[in-house]
Amino acid sequence: MSTISFRIKQKVLRELNCAAAFLLFAGVCLCLCMVTLSGCAEHSSGFIFTQQDITISVYVTPNANNSSAVAVDVLMPLTDETQTAVASLSARQWFSGKEQFQRDYTSNQDYWVLHHEYVPGIVVSPIAINLKDQTKSIIIFADYQTEGVHRFHTTRGGNMVLTLGRYDFTVVVPNTKEPGTGNE
């Protein structure tokens, strides 16, 4: 009878070890999910990440910028200092002072910028952006001939739709209440 009880004890211990291993594995998975999800909610910089890879779909109307080409810069400040330096600039100030800004700050360390130029009425590919962890915000400047700020600023990292119109541009960021305009 002792061999039978020994075998039963071994079987019970094996089943307990499997159950304990399963519970440990489930606990570790749950912890990893919680850490991952808590990191998605808000970055310490205040930038709210909805995703790391975003796209900006661009629509250029046939009469965009009074039927003239329009330069567009998508700027992503990576430090508080560069964020402060550009946050209140109009597009005209940005484009006229861009060379000095690039001398004062280091690309890919303090900021990064994507430059595009669009001809009215053309169909263009979306702008693909892989956000860096330290991104403070996204600022879009459009060099229009008309008076105005022509700047859009967001701290939400989601896909956007940029429409270049005759006198100004609009940006729609899904999951927000109101669309933005280039004249903040």
PDB file of C-alpha atoms in Angstrom:
ATOM      1  CA  MET A   1       0.000   0.000   0.000  1.00  0.00           C
ATOM      2  CA  SER A   2       2.897   2.350   0.526  1.00  0.00           C
ATOM      3  CA  THR A   3       3.831   2.205  -3.191  1.00  0.00           C
ATOM      4  CA  ILE A   4       0.309   3.204  -4.169  1.00  0.00           C
ATOM      5  CA  SER A   5       0.211   6.128  -1.743  1.00  0.00           C
ATOM      6  CA  PHE A   6       3.703   7.176  -2.904  1.00  0.00           C
ATOM      7  CA  ARG A   7       2.507   7.187  -6.536  1.00  0.00           C
ATOM      8  CA  ILE A   8      -0.608   9.162  -5.598  1.00  0.00           C
ATOM      9  CA  LYS A   9       1.539  11.709  -3.745  1.00  0.00           C
ATOM     10  CA  GLN A  10       3.824  12.049  -6.793  1.00  0.00           C
ATOM     11  CA  LYS A  11       0.833  12.541  -9.102  1.00  0.00           C
ATOM     12  CA  VAL A  12      -0.699  15.137  -6.779  1.00  0.00           C
ATOM     13  CA  LEU A  13       2.637  16.977  -6.517  1.00  0.00           C
ATOM     14  CA  ARG A  14       3.023  16.983 -10.328  1.00  0.00           C
ATOM     15  CA  GLU A  15      -0.475  18.414 -10.742  1.00  0.00           C
ATOM     16  CA  LEU A  16       0.216  21.050  -8.078  1.00  0.00           C
ATOM     17  CA  ASN A  17       3.494  21.988  -9.794  1.00  0.00           C
ATOM     18  CA  CYS A  18       1.684  22.363 -13.148  1.00  0.00           C
ATOM     19  CA  ALA A  19      -1.031  24.476 -11.551  1.00  0.00           C
ATOM     20  CA  ALA A  20       1.557  26.645  -9.777  1.00  0.00           C
ATOM     21  CA  ALA A  21       3.534  27.067 -12.993  1.00  0.00           C
ATOM     22  CA  PHE A  22       0.376  28.054 -14.857  1.00  0.00           C
ATOM     23  CA  LEU A  23      -0.594  30.596 -12.188  1.00  0.00           C
ATOM     24  CA  LEU A  24       2.924  32.046 -12.197  1.00  0.00           C
ATOM     25  CA  PHE A  25       2.874  32.319 -16.005  1.00  0.00           C
ATOM     26  CA  ALA A  26      -0.586  33.941 -15.970  1.00  0.00           C
ATOM     27  CA  GLY A  27       0.532  36.406 -13.285  1.00  0.00           C
ATOM     28  CA  VAL A  28       3.634  37.407 -15.240  1.00  0.00           C
ATOM     29  CA  CYS A  29       1.547  37.877 -18.423  1.00  0.00           C
ATOM     30  CA  LEU A  30      -0.974  39.995 -16.538  1.00  0.00           C
ATOM     31  CA  CYS A  31       1.789  42.186 -15.084  1.00  0.00           C
ATOM     32  CA  LEU A  32       3.377  42.662 -18.519  1.00  0.00           C
ATOM     33  CA  CYS A  33       0.010  43.638 -20.016  1.00  0.00           C
ATOM     34  CA  MET A  34      -0.611  46.163 -17.240  1.00  0.00           C
ATOM     35  CA  VAL A  35       2.841  47.730 -17.657  1.00  0.00           C
ATOM     36  CA  THR A  36       2.424  47.901 -21.427  1.00  0.00           C
ATOM     37  CA  LEU A  37      -1.045  49.432 -21.252  1.00  0.00           C
ATOM     38  CA  SER A  38      -0.095  51.959 -18.603  1.00  0.00           C
ATOM     39  CA  GLY A  39       2.740  53.124 -20.852  1.00  0.00           C
ATOM     40  CA  CYS A  40       0.280  53.753 -23.693  1.00  0.00           C
ATOM     41  CA  ALA A  41      -1.883  56.151 -21.749  1.00  0.00           C
ATOM     42  CA  GLU A  42       0.440  59.071 -21.275  1.00  0.00           C
ATOM     43  CA  HIS A  43       4.147  59.636 -21.688  1.00  0.00           C
ATOM     44  CA  SER A  44       5.978  61.610 -19.026  1.00  0.00           C
ATOM     45  CA  SER A  45       6.418  64.441 -21.554  1.00  0.00           C
ATOM     46  CA  GLY A  46       2.665  64.992 -21.664  1.00  0.00           C
ATOM     47  CA  PHE A  47       2.397  63.697 -25.223  1.00  0.00           C
ATOM     48  CA  ILE A  48      -0.520  61.285 -25.366  1.00  0.00           C
ATOM     49  CA  PHE A  49       0.423  58.287 -27.468  1.00  0.00           C
ATOM     50  CA  THR A  50      -2.355  56.496 -29.246  1.00  0.00           C
ATOM     51  CA  GLN A  51       0.201  54.775 -31.435  1.00  0.00           C
ATOM     52  CA  GLN A  52       3.898  54.972 -32.333  1.00  0.00           C
ATOM     53  CA  ASP A  53       3.486  54.881 -36.120  1.00  0.00           C
ATOM     54  CA  ILE A  54       1.124  57.505 -37.455  1.00  0.00           C
ATOM     55  CA  THR A  55       0.170  58.746 -40.881  1.00  0.00           C
ATOM     56  CA  ILE A  56      -0.917  62.137 -42.058  1.00  0.00           C
ATOM     57  CA  SER A  57      -3.174  61.815 -45.086  1.00  0.00           C
ATOM     58  CA  VAL A  58      -2.734  64.882 -47.275  1.00  0.00           C
ATOM     59  CA  TYR A  59      -5.372  66.330 -49.600  1.00  0.00           C
ATOM     60  CA  VAL A  60      -4.329  69.226 -51.829  1.00  0.00           C
ATOM     61  CA  THR A  61      -7.277  71.134 -53.282  1.00  0.00           C
ATOM     62  CA  PRO A  62      -7.016  72.406 -56.879  1.00  0.00           C
ATOM     63  CA  ASN A  63      -6.888  76.017 -55.627  1.00  0.00           C
ATOM     64  CA  ALA A  64      -4.604  75.427 -52.634  1.00  0.00           C
ATOM     65  CA  ASN A  65      -2.575  78.496 -51.624  1.00  0.00           C
ATOM     66  CA  ASN A  66      -4.282  80.552 -54.356  1.00  0.00           C
ATOM     67  CA  SER A  67      -3.225  77.933 -56.937  1.00  0.00           C
ATOM     68  CA  SER A  68       0.458  78.071 -55.910  1.00  0.00           C
ATOM     69  CA  ALA A  69       2.775  75.444 -54.448  1.00  0.00           C
ATOM     70  CA  VAL A  70       2.737  75.283 -50.648  1.00  0.00           C
ATOM     71  CA  ALA A  71       5.637  74.187 -48.432  1.00  0.00           C
ATOM     72  CA  VAL A  72       4.662  72.124 -45.383  1.00  0.00           C
ATOM     73  CA  ASP A  73       6.922  71.264 -42.455  1.00  0.00           C
ATOM     74  CA  VAL A  74       5.931  68.698 -39.854  1.00  0.00           C
ATOM     75  CA  LEU A  75       8.048  69.476 -36.792  1.00  0.00           C
ATOM     76  CA  MET A  76       8.440  67.237 -33.749  1.00  0.00           C
ATOM     77  CA  PRO A  77      10.256  68.900 -30.820  1.00  0.00           C
ATOM     78  CA  LEU A  78      12.146  66.392 -28.676  1.00  0.00           C
ATOM     79  CA  THR A  79      13.093  68.696 -25.774  1.00  0.00           C
ATOM     80  CA  ASP A  80      11.216  71.230 -23.669  1.00  0.00           C
ATOM     81  CA  GLU A  81      13.570  73.956 -24.912  1.00  0.00           C
ATOM     82  CA  THR A  82      12.814  73.367 -28.587  1.00  0.00           C
ATOM     83  CA  GLN A  83       9.106  72.976 -27.789  1.00  0.00           C
ATOM     84  CA  THR A  84       9.115  76.420 -26.142  1.00  0.00           C
ATOM     85  CA  ALA A  85      11.162  77.959 -28.976  1.00  0.00           C
ATOM     86  CA  VAL A  86       8.680  77.007 -31.716  1.00  0.00           C
ATOM     87  CA  ALA A  87       5.282  76.670 -30.018  1.00  0.00           C
ATOM     88  CA  SER A  88       4.178  80.257 -30.640  1.00  0.00           C
ATOM     89  CA  LEU A  89       5.766  80.843 -34.059  1.00  0.00           C
ATOM     90  CA  SER A  90       3.627  81.553 -37.092  1.00  0.00           C
ATOM     91  CA  ALA A  91       4.424  79.680 -40.297  1.00  0.00           C
ATOM     92  CA  ARG A  92       5.976  82.829 -41.763  1.00  0.00           C
ATOM     93  CA  GLN A  93       8.287  83.165 -38.714  1.00  0.00           C
ATOM     94  CA  TRP A  94       9.149  79.455 -38.876  1.00  0.00           C
ATOM     95  CA  PHE A  95      10.065  79.419 -42.563  1.00  0.00           C
ATOM     96  CA  SER A  96      12.045  82.681 -42.405  1.00  0.00           C
ATOM     97  CA  GLY A  97      13.950  81.627 -39.259  1.00  0.00           C
ATOM     98  CA  LYS A  98      14.293  77.904 -39.986  1.00  0.00           C
ATOM     99  CA  GLU A  99      17.961  78.033 -41.023  1.00  0.00           C
ATOM    100  CA  GLN A 100      18.937  79.786 -37.774  1.00  0.00           C
ATOM    101  CA  PHE A 101      16.834  77.310 -35.758  1.00  0.00           C
ATOM    102  CA  GLN A 102      18.689  74.437 -37.428  1.00  0.00           C
ATOM    103  CA  ARG A 103      22.019  76.036 -36.477  1.00  0.00           C
ATOM    104  CA  ASP A 104      20.903  76.578 -32.860  1.00  0.00           C
ATOM    105  CA  TYR A 105      19.460  73.095 -32.289  1.00  0.00           C
ATOM    106  CA  THR A 106      20.650  69.621 -33.227  1.00  0.00           C
ATOM    107  CA  SER A 107      18.489  67.597 -35.610  1.00  0.00           C
ATOM    108  CA  ASN A 108      17.459  64.147 -34.300  1.00  0.00           C
ATOM    109  CA  GLN A 109      18.517  65.181 -30.792  1.00  0.00           C
ATOM    110  CA  ASP A 110      16.498  68.355 -30.117  1.00  0.00           C
ATOM    111  CA  TYR A 111      13.916  68.018 -32.890  1.00  0.00           C
ATOM    112  CA  TRP A 112      13.182  66.425 -36.206  1.00  0.00           C
ATOM    113  CA  VAL A 113      11.334  67.840 -39.145  1.00  0.00           C
ATOM    114  CA  LEU A 114       9.816  66.468 -42.341  1.00  0.00           C
ATOM    115  CA  HIS A 115       9.633  68.909 -45.267  1.00  0.00           C
ATOM    116  CA  HIS A 116       7.237  68.561 -48.197  1.00  0.00           C
ATOM    117  CA  GLU A 117       6.125  70.838 -50.996  1.00  0.00           C
ATOM    118  CA  TYR A 118       2.757  70.333 -52.643  1.00  0.00           C
ATOM    119  CA  VAL A 119       1.403  71.528 -55.989  1.00  0.00           C
ATOM    120  CA  PRO A 120      -2.342  72.281 -56.043  1.00  0.00           C
ATOM    121  CA  GLY A 121      -4.602  69.515 -57.263  1.00  0.00           C
ATOM    122  CA  ILE A 122      -2.116  66.638 -57.122  1.00  0.00           C
ATOM    123  CA  VAL A 123      -2.741  63.331 -55.376  1.00  0.00           C
ATOM    124  CA  VAL A 124      -0.030  62.617 -52.813  1.00  0.00           C
ATOM    125  CA  SER A 125       1.005  59.717 -50.612  1.00  0.00           C
ATOM    126  CA  PRO A 126       0.393  59.970 -46.869  1.00  0.00           C
ATOM    127  CA  ILE A 127       3.224  61.142 -44.631  1.00  0.00           C
ATOM    128  CA  ALA A 128       4.395  58.204 -42.508  1.00  0.00           C
ATOM    129  CA  ILE A 129       5.883  59.080 -39.121  1.00  0.00           C
ATOM    130  CA  ASN A 130       7.472  56.810 -36.555  1.00  0.00           C
ATOM    131  CA  LEU A 131       7.272  58.853 -33.356  1.00  0.00           C
ATOM    132  CA  LYS A 132      10.263  58.904 -31.055  1.00  0.00           C
ATOM    133  CA  ASP A 133       9.588  58.278 -27.359  1.00  0.00           C
ATOM    134  CA  GLN A 134      10.702  61.775 -26.366  1.00  0.00           C
ATOM    135  CA  THR A 135       8.415  63.568 -28.868  1.00  0.00           C
ATOM    136  CA  LYS A 136       6.805  66.540 -27.094  1.00  0.00           C
ATOM    137  CA  SER A 137       4.227  67.402 -29.764  1.00  0.00           C
ATOM    138  CA  ILE A 138       3.593  67.638 -33.487  1.00  0.00           C
ATOM    139  CA  ILE A 139       3.530  71.075 -35.105  1.00  0.00           C
ATOM    140  CA  ILE A 140       2.527  71.563 -38.738  1.00  0.00           C
ATOM    141  CA  PHE A 141       3.545  74.761 -40.518  1.00  0.00           C
ATOM    142  CA  ALA A 142       2.245  75.609 -44.007  1.00  0.00           C
ATOM    143  CA  ASP A 143       3.817  78.465 -45.971  1.00  0.00           C
ATOM    144  CA  TYR A 144       0.716  80.202 -47.375  1.00  0.00           C
ATOM    145  CA  GLN A 145       0.734  83.463 -49.317  1.00  0.00           C
ATOM    146  CA  THR A 146      -2.184  84.790 -47.254  1.00  0.00           C
ATOM    147  CA  GLU A 147      -1.928  86.399 -43.820  1.00  0.00           C
ATOM    148  CA  GLY A 148      -2.439  84.141 -40.841  1.00  0.00           C
ATOM    149  CA  VAL A 149      -0.691  81.892 -38.357  1.00  0.00           C
ATOM    150  CA  HIS A 150      -0.900  78.781 -40.606  1.00  0.00           C
ATOM    151  CA  ARG A 151       0.204  76.521 -37.756  1.00  0.00           C
ATOM    152  CA  PHE A 152      -1.385  73.444 -36.194  1.00  0.00           C
ATOM    153  CA  HIS A 153      -0.186  72.053 -32.866  1.00  0.00           C
ATOM    154  CA  THR A 154      -1.209  68.794 -31.197  1.00  0.00           C
ATOM    155  CA  THR A 155      -0.076  66.636 -28.317  1.00  0.00           C
ATOM    156  CA  ARG A 156      -2.165  63.682 -29.472  1.00  0.00           C
ATOM    157  CA  GLY A 157      -0.302  61.052 -31.441  1.00  0.00           C
ATOM    158  CA  GLY A 158      -2.894  59.644 -33.791  1.00  0.00           C
ATOM    159  CA  ASN A 159      -3.479  59.543 -37.518  1.00  0.00           C
ATOM    160  CA  MET A 160      -4.425  62.891 -39.037  1.00  0.00           C
ATOM    161  CA  VAL A 161      -5.998  64.270 -42.186  1.00  0.00           C
ATOM    162  CA  LEU A 162      -4.381  67.462 -43.533  1.00  0.00           C
ATOM    163  CA  THR A 163      -6.346  69.394 -46.160  1.00  0.00           C
ATOM    164  CA  LEU A 164      -4.540  72.224 -47.919  1.00  0.00           C
ATOM    165  CA  GLY A 165      -7.183  74.745 -48.977  1.00  0.00           C
ATOM    166  CA  ARG A 166      -7.214  78.008 -50.876  1.00  0.00           C
ATOM    167  CA  TYR A 167      -6.402  80.360 -47.980  1.00  0.00           C
ATOM    168  CA  ASP A 168      -5.494  78.029 -45.111  1.00  0.00           C
ATOM    169  CA  PHE A 169      -5.333  74.394 -44.101  1.00  0.00           C
ATOM    170  CA  THR A 170      -7.302  72.180 -41.751  1.00  0.00           C
ATOM    171  CA  VAL A 171      -6.262  69.144 -39.752  1.00  0.00           C
ATOM    172  CA  VAL A 172      -8.642  66.533 -38.447  1.00  0.00           C
ATOM    173  CA  VAL A 173      -7.394  64.271 -35.682  1.00  0.00           C
ATOM    174  CA  PRO A 174      -9.776  61.358 -35.102  1.00  0.00           C
ATOM    175  CA  ASN A 175     -11.053  60.902 -31.542  1.00  0.00           C
ATOM    176  CA  THR A 176     -11.028  64.637 -30.823  1.00  0.00           C
ATOM    177  CA  LYS A 177     -14.073  66.837 -30.570  1.00  0.00           C
ATOM    178  CA  GLU A 178     -13.141  69.561 -33.036  1.00  0.00           C
ATOM    179  CA  PRO A 179     -10.959  69.782 -36.123  1.00  0.00           C
ATOM    180  CA  GLY A 180      -8.028  72.159 -36.008  1.00  0.00           C
ATOM    181  CA  THR A 181      -7.203  74.896 -38.412  1.00  0.00           C
ATOM    182  CA  GLY A 182      -3.951  76.422 -39.466  1.00  0.00           C
ATOM    183  CA  ASN A 183      -4.924  79.633 -37.690  1.00  0.00           C
ATOM    184  CA  GLU A 184      -4.787  78.643 -34.025  1.00  0.00           C
TER     185      GLU A 184
END
